[in-house]
Coordinates of C-alpha atoms and ligand atoms in Angstrom, one line a residue:
M1 CA -74.1 4.4 71.6
T2 CA -71.5 1.5 70.8
F3 CA -72.0 2.5 67.6
H4 CA -71.0 6.1 68.4
M5 CA -68.1 4.7 70.7
D6 CA -66.9 2.7 68.1
F7 CA -66.7 5.5 66.1
F8 CA -65.1 7.7 68.5
I9 CA -62.4 5.0 68.2
A10 CA -61.7 4.6 65.5
F11 CA -61.8 8.4 65.0
L12 CA -59.5 9.0 67.5
T13 CA -56.7 6.0 66.3
C14 CA -57.3 7.8 62.8
A15 CA -55.8 10.9 64.8
A16 CA -53.2 9.7 66.8
V17 CA -51.7 7.5 63.3
T18 CA -51.7 10.9 61.5
L19 CA -49.5 13.0 64.3
V20 CA -47.5 10.4 64.7
L21 CA -46.7 9.5 60.3
P22 CA -47.6 12.2 58.8
N23 CA -45.6 11.4 56.1
W24 CA -45.4 7.1 56.0
P25 CA -48.4 7.0 52.8
P26 CA -49.0 2.8 53.1
P27 CA -47.9 0.7 50.6
P28 CA -49.1 -0.8 47.4
T29 CA -51.3 -4.0 47.6
R30 CA -52.3 -7.0 45.8
L31 CA -49.0 -7.5 44.0
K32 CA -49.3 -9.8 41.1
Y33 CA -47.5 -11.2 38.3
E34 CA -48.9 -12.9 35.1
W35 CA -45.9 -14.1 32.4
I36 CA -46.2 -12.4 28.5
D37 CA -44.9 -15.3 27.7
Q38 CA -41.7 -17.3 28.3
F39 CA -39.6 -14.6 28.5
T40 CA -41.2 -11.2 29.2
V41 CA -43.0 -10.9 33.0
N42 CA -46.0 -8.2 33.5
V43 CA -46.0 -7.2 37.5
S44 CA -48.7 -5.2 38.5
W45 CA -50.7 -4.0 41.9
E46 CA -53.4 -2.1 43.1
K47 CA -53.8 1.3 44.9
P48 CA -52.6 1.1 48.7
R49 CA -55.6 1.2 50.8
G50 CA -56.8 5.4 51.9
V51 CA -56.1 7.1 48.8
Q52 CA -58.5 8.0 47.0
D53 CA -59.3 7.0 43.0
G54 CA -57.5 10.4 41.4
S55 CA -55.3 11.4 43.9
E56 CA -51.2 11.1 42.5
V57 CA -49.5 8.9 44.2
T58 CA -46.5 7.6 42.8
Y59 CA -44.3 4.0 43.1
K60 CA -41.6 2.4 43.2
Y61 CA -40.1 -0.5 42.0
R62 CA -36.4 -2.4 42.5
L63 CA -35.6 -6.3 40.5
V64 CA -34.0 -7.5 44.2
K65 CA -30.0 -8.1 43.0
N66 CA -26.5 -7.0 43.4
G67 CA -26.8 -3.1 42.2
E68 CA -30.0 -3.2 40.6
D69 CA -31.6 0.3 40.3
V70 CA -34.4 2.1 41.9
T71 CA -37.7 2.3 39.3
C72 CA -40.4 5.6 39.4
T73 CA -43.4 5.5 37.6
T74 CA -47.2 6.7 38.2
V75 CA -48.5 3.8 36.3
R76 CA -49.4 0.3 38.6
N77 CA -47.6 -2.1 36.7
F78 CA -44.4 -3.2 34.5
T79 CA -43.1 -5.8 31.8
V80 CA -39.6 -6.6 32.1
P81 CA -38.0 -9.5 30.7
C82 CA -37.0 -12.4 33.3
L83 CA -34.5 -15.1 31.9
T84 CA -33.3 -18.4 34.2
E85 CA -30.0 -17.9 32.9
E86 CA -29.4 -14.5 34.4
T87 CA -30.2 -15.2 37.6
D88 CA -29.3 -17.9 40.2
S89 CA -32.6 -17.8 41.6
D90 CA -35.6 -20.0 40.8
G91 CA -37.3 -17.0 40.3
Y92 CA -37.0 -12.6 40.1
T93 CA -38.1 -11.0 43.8
Y94 CA -39.0 -7.6 43.2
N95 CA -39.6 -4.6 46.7
V96 CA -43.0 -2.3 45.6
W97 CA -43.1 0.7 46.6
T98 CA -44.6 3.8 47.3
D99 CA -43.4 7.7 47.5
S100 CA -45.0 10.3 48.7
S101 CA -43.1 12.6 47.3
P102 CA -44.3 14.5 43.7
N103 CA -40.2 13.9 41.9
C104 CA -39.7 10.4 43.1
R105 CA -36.6 12.6 44.6
S106 CA -38.2 11.2 48.7
S107 CA -35.8 9.1 51.1
T108 CA -37.6 9.8 53.9
G109 CA -41.7 10.0 52.1
E110 CA -41.6 5.9 51.0
S111 CA -43.9 3.4 52.5
T112 CA -42.8 -0.5 53.9
R113 CA -41.4 -2.3 50.4
V114 CA -43.8 -5.3 49.6
N115 CA -42.2 -7.7 47.7
I116 CA -43.6 -10.8 45.0
T117 CA -41.0 -13.6 44.3
V118 CA -41.7 -14.4 40.1
K119 CA -41.6 -18.2 39.5
Y120 CA -41.4 -19.5 36.2
L121 CA -43.1 -21.0 34.2
K122 CA -41.2 -24.0 34.6
S123 CA -38.3 -25.3 36.3
R124 CA -35.1 -23.8 35.6
A125 CA -32.5 -26.3 34.3
K126 CA -29.5 -24.9 32.1
V127 CA -31.2 -28.0 29.2
V128 CA -28.3 -27.2 26.5
K129 CA -24.7 -26.8 26.6
D130 CA -21.8 -25.0 24.2
F131 CA -24.5 -22.8 22.5
K132 CA -23.3 -20.6 19.9
C133 CA -24.9 -19.0 16.6
V134 CA -23.0 -17.4 13.8
I135 CA -24.6 -14.9 11.8
H136 CA -25.0 -15.7 8.3
G137 CA -26.1 -11.9 6.4
N138 CA -30.4 -11.7 7.8
E139 CA -30.3 -15.5 9.0
T140 CA -28.5 -16.9 12.1
D141 CA -27.8 -20.5 12.2
C142 CA -27.5 -21.9 15.6
S143 CA -25.7 -25.0 17.6
W144 CA -25.7 -26.4 21.2
I145 CA -25.0 -29.3 22.8
P146 CA -28.0 -31.6 24.5
V147 CA -27.3 -31.7 28.1
D148 CA -29.6 -35.0 28.2
P149 CA -29.7 -36.5 24.5
S150 CA -32.2 -38.7 25.1
L151 CA -34.8 -35.3 26.1
K152 CA -36.9 -34.4 23.4
L153 CA -37.0 -30.5 23.4
N154 CA -38.1 -27.5 21.3
L155 CA -36.3 -24.1 20.6
S156 CA -38.1 -20.4 20.0
Y157 CA -36.4 -17.5 19.7
R158 CA -37.5 -13.9 18.9
M159 CA -35.6 -10.4 19.4
C160 CA -35.6 -9.6 22.9
G161 CA -37.9 -6.6 23.9
C162 CA -41.2 -6.2 25.5
S163 CA -42.7 -3.9 22.9
E164 CA -46.2 -5.3 21.2
E165 CA -44.1 -6.6 17.7
V166 CA -41.9 -8.1 19.1
L167 CA -43.7 -10.1 21.7
K168 CA -45.5 -11.6 19.0
S169 CA -42.8 -12.7 17.0
L170 CA -41.9 -15.4 18.9
K171 CA -40.7 -18.3 16.3
K172 CA -40.9 -22.3 17.0
C173 CA -37.8 -23.8 15.4
H174 CA -39.1 -26.8 13.3
E175 CA -36.2 -28.6 11.5
L176 CA -33.3 -29.4 13.5
H177 CA -30.7 -30.3 12.1
R178 CA -28.2 -33.2 14.4
N179 CA -25.0 -34.6 14.4
E180 CA -23.1 -36.9 16.6
T181 CA -22.6 -34.2 19.0
R182 CA -24.5 -31.1 18.1
T183 CA -28.2 -30.7 17.3
G184 CA -28.5 -27.0 15.1
C185 CA -31.2 -24.2 13.6
H186 CA -31.5 -21.9 10.9
L187 CA -33.7 -18.8 13.1
K188 CA -34.7 -16.6 10.7
V189 CA -33.4 -13.6 12.5
N190 CA -31.2 -10.5 11.7
A191 CA -28.7 -10.7 15.0
I192 CA -26.9 -7.3 13.8
K193 CA -30.6 -5.9 14.5
G194 CA -30.8 -6.5 18.4
D195 CA -30.6 -9.7 21.5
I196 CA -32.3 -13.0 20.4
C197 CA -33.7 -14.1 23.1
I198 CA -33.8 -18.6 23.2
L199 CA -35.9 -20.4 24.9
V200 CA -35.0 -23.8 24.9
E201 CA -37.2 -26.2 26.7
T202 CA -37.5 -29.7 27.3
D203 CA -41.4 -31.4 29.5
A204 CA -40.2 -30.9 32.4
A205 CA -37.9 -27.6 32.8
M206 CA -36.7 -24.7 30.6
S207 CA -33.9 -22.5 30.1
T208 CA -34.5 -18.7 28.1
F209 CA -31.8 -16.6 27.8
I210 CA -29.5 -14.5 25.6
A211 CA -27.6 -16.2 22.8
E212 CA -23.8 -14.1 21.1
P213 CA -23.7 -14.6 18.1
E214 CA -20.9 -14.6 16.2
V215 CA -19.5 -14.4 12.3
P216 CA -17.3 -15.8 10.4
S217 CA -13.7 -15.3 10.5
P218 CA -12.7 -13.5 8.2
K219 CA -10.1 -14.9 5.7
M220 CA -7.0 -13.8 6.4
S221 CA -3.9 -12.8 3.4
V222 CA -0.2 -12.1 4.4
R223 CA 2.0 -10.6 2.2
E224 CA 5.9 -9.5 2.7
V225 CA 7.1 -6.0 3.8
G226 CA 10.6 -5.5 3.9
D227 CA 11.0 -7.1 7.1
H228 CA 6.9 -7.1 8.0
L229 CA 4.7 -9.2 7.1
K230 CA 1.9 -7.0 6.4
L231 CA -1.9 -9.1 7.1
S232 CA -5.4 -8.1 5.6
W233 CA -8.8 -8.4 5.6
K234 CA -12.2 -8.9 4.3
P235 CA -14.5 -7.2 6.5
P236 CA -16.8 -9.6 7.8
E237 CA -20.9 -9.5 5.0
V238 CA -22.8 -8.2 8.6
G239 CA -22.3 -4.7 10.1
K240 CA -20.8 -2.9 7.4
Q241 CA -21.3 0.5 9.5
C242 CA -19.3 -0.7 12.5
T243 CA -15.7 -1.2 12.8
W244 CA -13.9 -4.2 13.0
L245 CA -11.5 -4.9 15.3
Y246 CA -8.2 -7.7 14.8
D247 CA -6.7 -9.9 16.7
V248 CA -3.4 -11.7 15.9
C249 CA -2.1 -14.8 17.5
Y250 CA 0.9 -16.7 15.8
T251 CA 4.2 -18.8 16.7
H252 CA 7.2 -18.7 14.8
C253 CA 9.9 -21.1 14.3
S254 CA 9.7 -23.2 17.7
Y255 CA 8.7 -19.7 20.1
P256 CA 5.3 -20.5 21.9
E257 CA 2.9 -18.3 20.6
V258 CA 3.3 -15.2 21.4
S259 CA -0.1 -13.6 23.5
C260 CA -2.7 -11.6 20.8
H261 CA -2.4 -9.0 20.1
H262 CA -4.3 -6.0 18.3
S263 CA -2.7 -5.4 15.0
L264 CA -1.8 -5.2 11.0
E265 CA 1.5 -6.3 11.2
V266 CA 3.5 -8.9 12.5
A267 CA 7.2 -8.5 12.6
Y268 CA 10.0 -10.9 10.4
N269 CA 12.4 -13.8 10.6
N270 CA 12.6 -15.2 7.1
R271 CA 14.2 -18.1 8.6
C272 CA 10.7 -19.2 10.4
L273 CA 7.6 -20.4 9.4
Y274 CA 4.8 -18.7 11.1
Q275 CA 1.4 -20.2 11.5
I276 CA -0.6 -16.9 12.0
R277 CA -4.3 -17.2 13.1
S278 CA -6.9 -14.5 13.7
S279 CA -10.3 -13.0 15.4
V280 CA -12.4 -10.7 15.0
K281 CA -14.6 -7.8 16.9
T282 CA -16.2 -4.7 16.5
D283 CA -15.4 -1.7 18.7
I284 CA -17.3 -0.4 21.4
Y285 CA -19.9 1.8 18.9
C286 CA -21.5 -1.1 17.8
K287 CA -23.6 -4.0 19.1
K288 CA -20.6 -7.0 20.2
I289 CA -20.4 -9.2 17.8
S290 CA -17.0 -11.0 17.2
S291 CA -15.6 -13.9 15.7
G292 CA -14.0 -16.9 16.5
F293 CA -10.7 -17.5 15.7
S294 CA -9.5 -19.0 12.0
E295 CA -7.9 -21.7 10.5
V296 CA -3.7 -21.1 11.1
V297 CA -2.3 -19.8 8.5
P298 CA 1.4 -20.5 7.9
Y299 CA 3.9 -18.0 6.0
G300 CA 7.1 -19.1 5.5
S301 CA 9.1 -21.8 5.8
N302 CA 12.2 -23.3 8.7
K303 CA 15.6 -22.8 7.9
P304 CA 18.4 -24.3 9.7
P305 CA 19.9 -21.0 11.6
D306 CA 22.6 -19.3 10.1
R307 CA 26.1 -21.1 10.9
T308 CA 28.6 -18.8 9.5
L309 CA 29.7 -16.7 13.2
T310 CA 30.3 -19.9 14.2
V311 CA 32.0 -21.8 11.8
V312 CA 34.2 -17.7 12.1
A313 CA 34.6 -18.4 15.6
I314 CA 35.4 -21.6 16.1
V315 CA 37.4 -22.6 13.1
V316 CA 39.7 -19.8 12.4
P317 CA 41.3 -19.5 16.1
I318 CA 42.1 -23.1 15.3
I319 CA 43.5 -23.1 12.3
L320 CA 45.7 -19.4 13.1
S321 CA 47.0 -22.0 16.2
V322 CA 47.8 -24.7 13.8
C323 CA 50.0 -22.5 11.7
V324 CA 52.0 -20.9 14.5
L325 CA 52.8 -24.3 16.1
L326 CA 53.9 -25.3 12.8
S327 CA 56.1 -22.1 12.0
C328 CA 57.7 -22.5 15.6
Y329 CA 58.8 -25.9 14.3
C330 CA 60.0 -25.8 11.1
F331 CA 61.7 -22.9 12.3
R332 CA 63.5 -24.6 15.0
R333 CA 64.3 -27.7 12.5
H334 CA 65.9 -25.1 10.3
S335 CA 67.1 -22.7 12.2
A336 CA 70.4 -23.3 11.0
I337 CA 69.2 -22.4 7.0
I338 CA 67.9 -20.0 8.2
C339 CA 69.8 -18.2 11.3
P340 CA 73.0 -20.3 11.3
T341 CA 74.6 -17.8 15.0
I342 CA 71.5 -17.6 16.2
P343 CA 72.9 -19.2 20.2
D344 CA 70.6 -20.7 22.1
P345 CA 69.1 -19.2 25.1
S346 CA 69.1 -21.6 27.3
A347 CA 72.9 -22.6 26.0
I348 CA 73.6 -19.0 26.6
F349 CA 72.4 -19.0 30.5
K350 CA 74.3 -23.4 30.8
E351 CA 77.5 -21.1 30.3
M352 CA 76.8 -18.5 31.8
M353 CA 75.9 -21.1 35.0
M354 CA 79.0 -22.4 34.3
N355 CA 81.6 -19.8 34.1
G356 CA 79.9 -18.0 36.7
N357 CA 80.6 -21.8 39.4
K358 CA 84.7 -22.5 37.9
D359 CA 85.3 -18.0 39.2
L360 CA 84.5 -19.2 42.4
K361 CA 86.4 -22.2 42.4
T362 CA 89.7 -20.8 41.6
P363 CA 90.4 -18.8 44.7
G364 CA 94.3 -17.8 43.2
S365 CA 92.4 -14.8 41.3
L366 CA 91.2 -13.0 45.0
Y367 CA 91.8 -9.6 44.1
T368 CA 94.3 -8.0 45.3
P369 CA 95.8 -4.9 45.6
V370 CA 98.8 -2.9 43.5
P371 CA 101.0 -1.7 46.3
E372 CA 101.5 2.1 45.9
P373 CA 104.3 4.1 46.0
I374 CA 104.8 5.8 49.2
E375 CA 106.0 8.9 49.2
S376 CA 108.0 10.1 52.1
F377 CA 107.7 13.3 53.6
R378 CA 109.4 15.2 55.6
I379 CA 108.1 17.6 57.7
T380 CA 110.5 20.7 58.6
Q381 CA 109.4 23.0 61.5
I382 CA 109.7 26.7 59.9
T383 CA 111.1 29.5 60.8
E384 CA 109.9 32.5 62.1
N385 CA 112.1 33.8 59.6
S386 CA 112.7 32.2 57.2
G387 CA 111.3 33.1 54.0
L388 CA 108.5 30.8 51.9
Q389 CA 110.9 30.1 48.9
Q390 CA 112.4 27.3 51.3
N391 CA 110.1 25.7 51.4
V392 CA 110.6 24.3 47.6
Ligands
LIG1 C1 -49.9 -5.8 32.8 O1 -50.5 -5.8 33.9 C2 -52.0 -4.7 34.1 C3 -53.1 -5.4 34.6 O2 -53.5 -6.3 34.9 C4 -52.3 -4.2 32.9 O3 -52.7 -3.2 32.5 C5 -51.1 -4.1 31.6 O4 -52.5 -4.3 30.5 C6 -50.5 -5.1 31.4 N1 -50.0 -5.0 30.2 C7 -49.3 -5.8 29.6 C8 -48.1 -4.7 28.6 O5 -49.9 -6.6 29.2
LIG2 C1 -49.8 -0.5 32.9 O1 -49.4 0.1 32.7 C2 -49.3 1.1 31.4 C3 -48.4 1.9 30.8 O2 -46.8 0.9 30.6 C4 -50.3 1.9 30.9 O3 -50.4 2.4 30.5 C5 -51.9 1.5 31.8 O4 -52.7 2.7 32.8 C6 -51.3 0.5 33.4 N1 -52.1 -0.5 33.3 C7 -52.4 -0.1 35.6 C8 -53.3 -0.8 36.0 O5 -52.2 0.6 36.8
LIG3 C1 -39.4 -7.3 51.3 O1 -37.8 -7.1 51.5 C2 -37.1 -6.7 51.9 C3 -35.0 -6.5 51.6 O2 -35.0 -6.5 49.7 C4 -36.8 -7.0 53.6 O3 -36.4 -5.4 53.6 C5 -38.5 -6.0 53.7 O4 -38.9 -6.6 54.6 C6 -39.2 -7.3 53.2 N1 -40.4 -6.9 53.2 C7 -42.0 -8.1 53.3 C8 -43.0 -7.5 53.4 O5 -41.6 -9.3 53.8
LIG4 C1 -32.4 -11.7 3.5 O1 -31.5 -11.2 2.6 C2 -32.1 -12.2 1.1 C3 -31.2 -11.2 0.6 O2 -30.1 -11.3 1.4 C4 -33.7 -12.2 0.9 O3 -33.5 -12.7 0.1 C5 -34.9 -12.9 1.1 O4 -36.2 -13.2 1.7 C6 -34.6 -12.7 3.6 N1 -34.8 -13.2 4.4 C7 -35.3 -11.9 4.8 C8 -35.9 -13.9 6.1 O5 -35.4 -11.1 5.3
LIG5 C1 -21.5 -30.9 13.8 O1 -21.8 -30.0 13.9 C2 -21.8 -28.7 14.2 C3 -22.9 -27.3 13.2 O2 -23.9 -27.5 13.4 C4 -20.5 -28.8 12.8 O3 -19.2 -27.8 13.7 C5 -19.8 -30.3 14.0 O4 -18.3 -30.5 13.1 C6 -21.1 -30.7 13.4 N1 -19.8 -32.1 13.6 C7 -19.0 -33.0 13.2 C8 -18.6 -34.6 13.9 O5 -19.8 -33.2 12.5
LIG6 C1 -42.4 -29.4 21.2 O1 -43.3 -28.4 20.6 C2 -44.7 -29.6 20.5 C3 -45.7 -28.8 19.1 O2 -46.2 -27.2 19.0 C4 -45.3 -29.7 21.3 O3 -46.2 -30.8 20.7 C5 -44.7 -30.3 22.2 O4 -45.2 -30.8 23.0 C6 -43.5 -29.7 22.9 N1 -42.0 -30.2 23.8 C7 -42.3 -30.0 24.6 C8 -40.9 -30.7 24.8 O5 -42.2 -29.3 24.6

């Protein structure tokens, strides 16, 4: 009887769930991870409860990190690189969930997300700083500054990737060379072929990251052509198929360094010492590789600035004014010879003034009008009868 009752309740629950949530598939189960090597992790899970073997279910997963894409898969595992220097946290967290739609297009037929956090094999720590690699043909020279020089450390490397061939190629640096500041190692990998993954570990901590190799800075030649300096380089040995772009920085005379720009020539002032350095990088169509800056290449020399114009502008007017002054002086001194009758204008003026004053002082010379001769007229009454002749 109780068996029948239990069965009936279970049946009812199933029916209710099916009715209420017809499209929500159950999430994946028993998530686990396994480190394949120190760079690579394999995350796997089992089928959701209730899904029959053989029936198609698709899964989605995503690294919990801003901007990470969702990946869709039909298999129940994925293998990914997990490098300590690529995150800020103590591990990588993945969301994994089931999608009931056939092409992973659905956003409604999805299960809840189950999460798994991948912990590193050793505690994550920055073991080295200023890690630099320089490519020399099919080998790569790397060197670094140990964060704690008293700790022993091992360095291993391989090309990055998850293919079986790459996973098997992990190599260890057996010969580390040291000086006071840096430790180095020759890596037997060709950095042009791909990224190099580096593992540095001490007893307690580890650091994994991708090396950013450089090429040696190419030698620059400088040639003077007209009022320009033409710059040319011997291209790097590696990356023959790549287009290399050169950046140039320089100082001239006492000017501060001009900002570096992509250029093959520099305007040239031949009274200046030019101090030029350059670097090279691949264009966007090649694997990103650049060089550090070259040594400074000097060209030309500083000469005192050209003062001719200044001399002309200052000295000539002085000479001219001295000449004018001198000639005036000479003229005054020898005016009797050169121009004997030239009167002194001031004397003339003074004389005029004096004369004017004198005239004013003599009252006798006041204007007296000359008496005009007076003619006397006699107006006679003309009688109406007399003729005109009488008047003449
Ligand atoms: C990852 O783990 C799954 C389940 O354990 C296994 O089937 C698969 O082969 C592993 N993948 C690799 C690349 O080791
Ligand atoms: C793990 O993934 C591989 C392909 O990457 C696949 O061939 C294999 O069957 C998967 N294993 C499981 C248990 O899903
Ligand atoms: C898994 O993480 C997501 C956020 O990334 C969160 O929304 C969800 O509730 C988590 N699931 C579980 C079962 O903790
Ligand atoms: C590197 O190249 C040289 C010739 O340039 C060759 O002799 C040597 O075997 C190569 N080494 C590797 C590891 O491929
Ligand atoms: C130490 O070695 C590095 C290369 O490994 C080199 O660049 C540096 O100049 C060296 N320093 C001294 C002080 O020799
Ligand atoms: C370095 O490698 C050697 C030999 O493989 C090993 O014995 C030693 O424990 C390693 N040291 C560290 C700090 O990993």
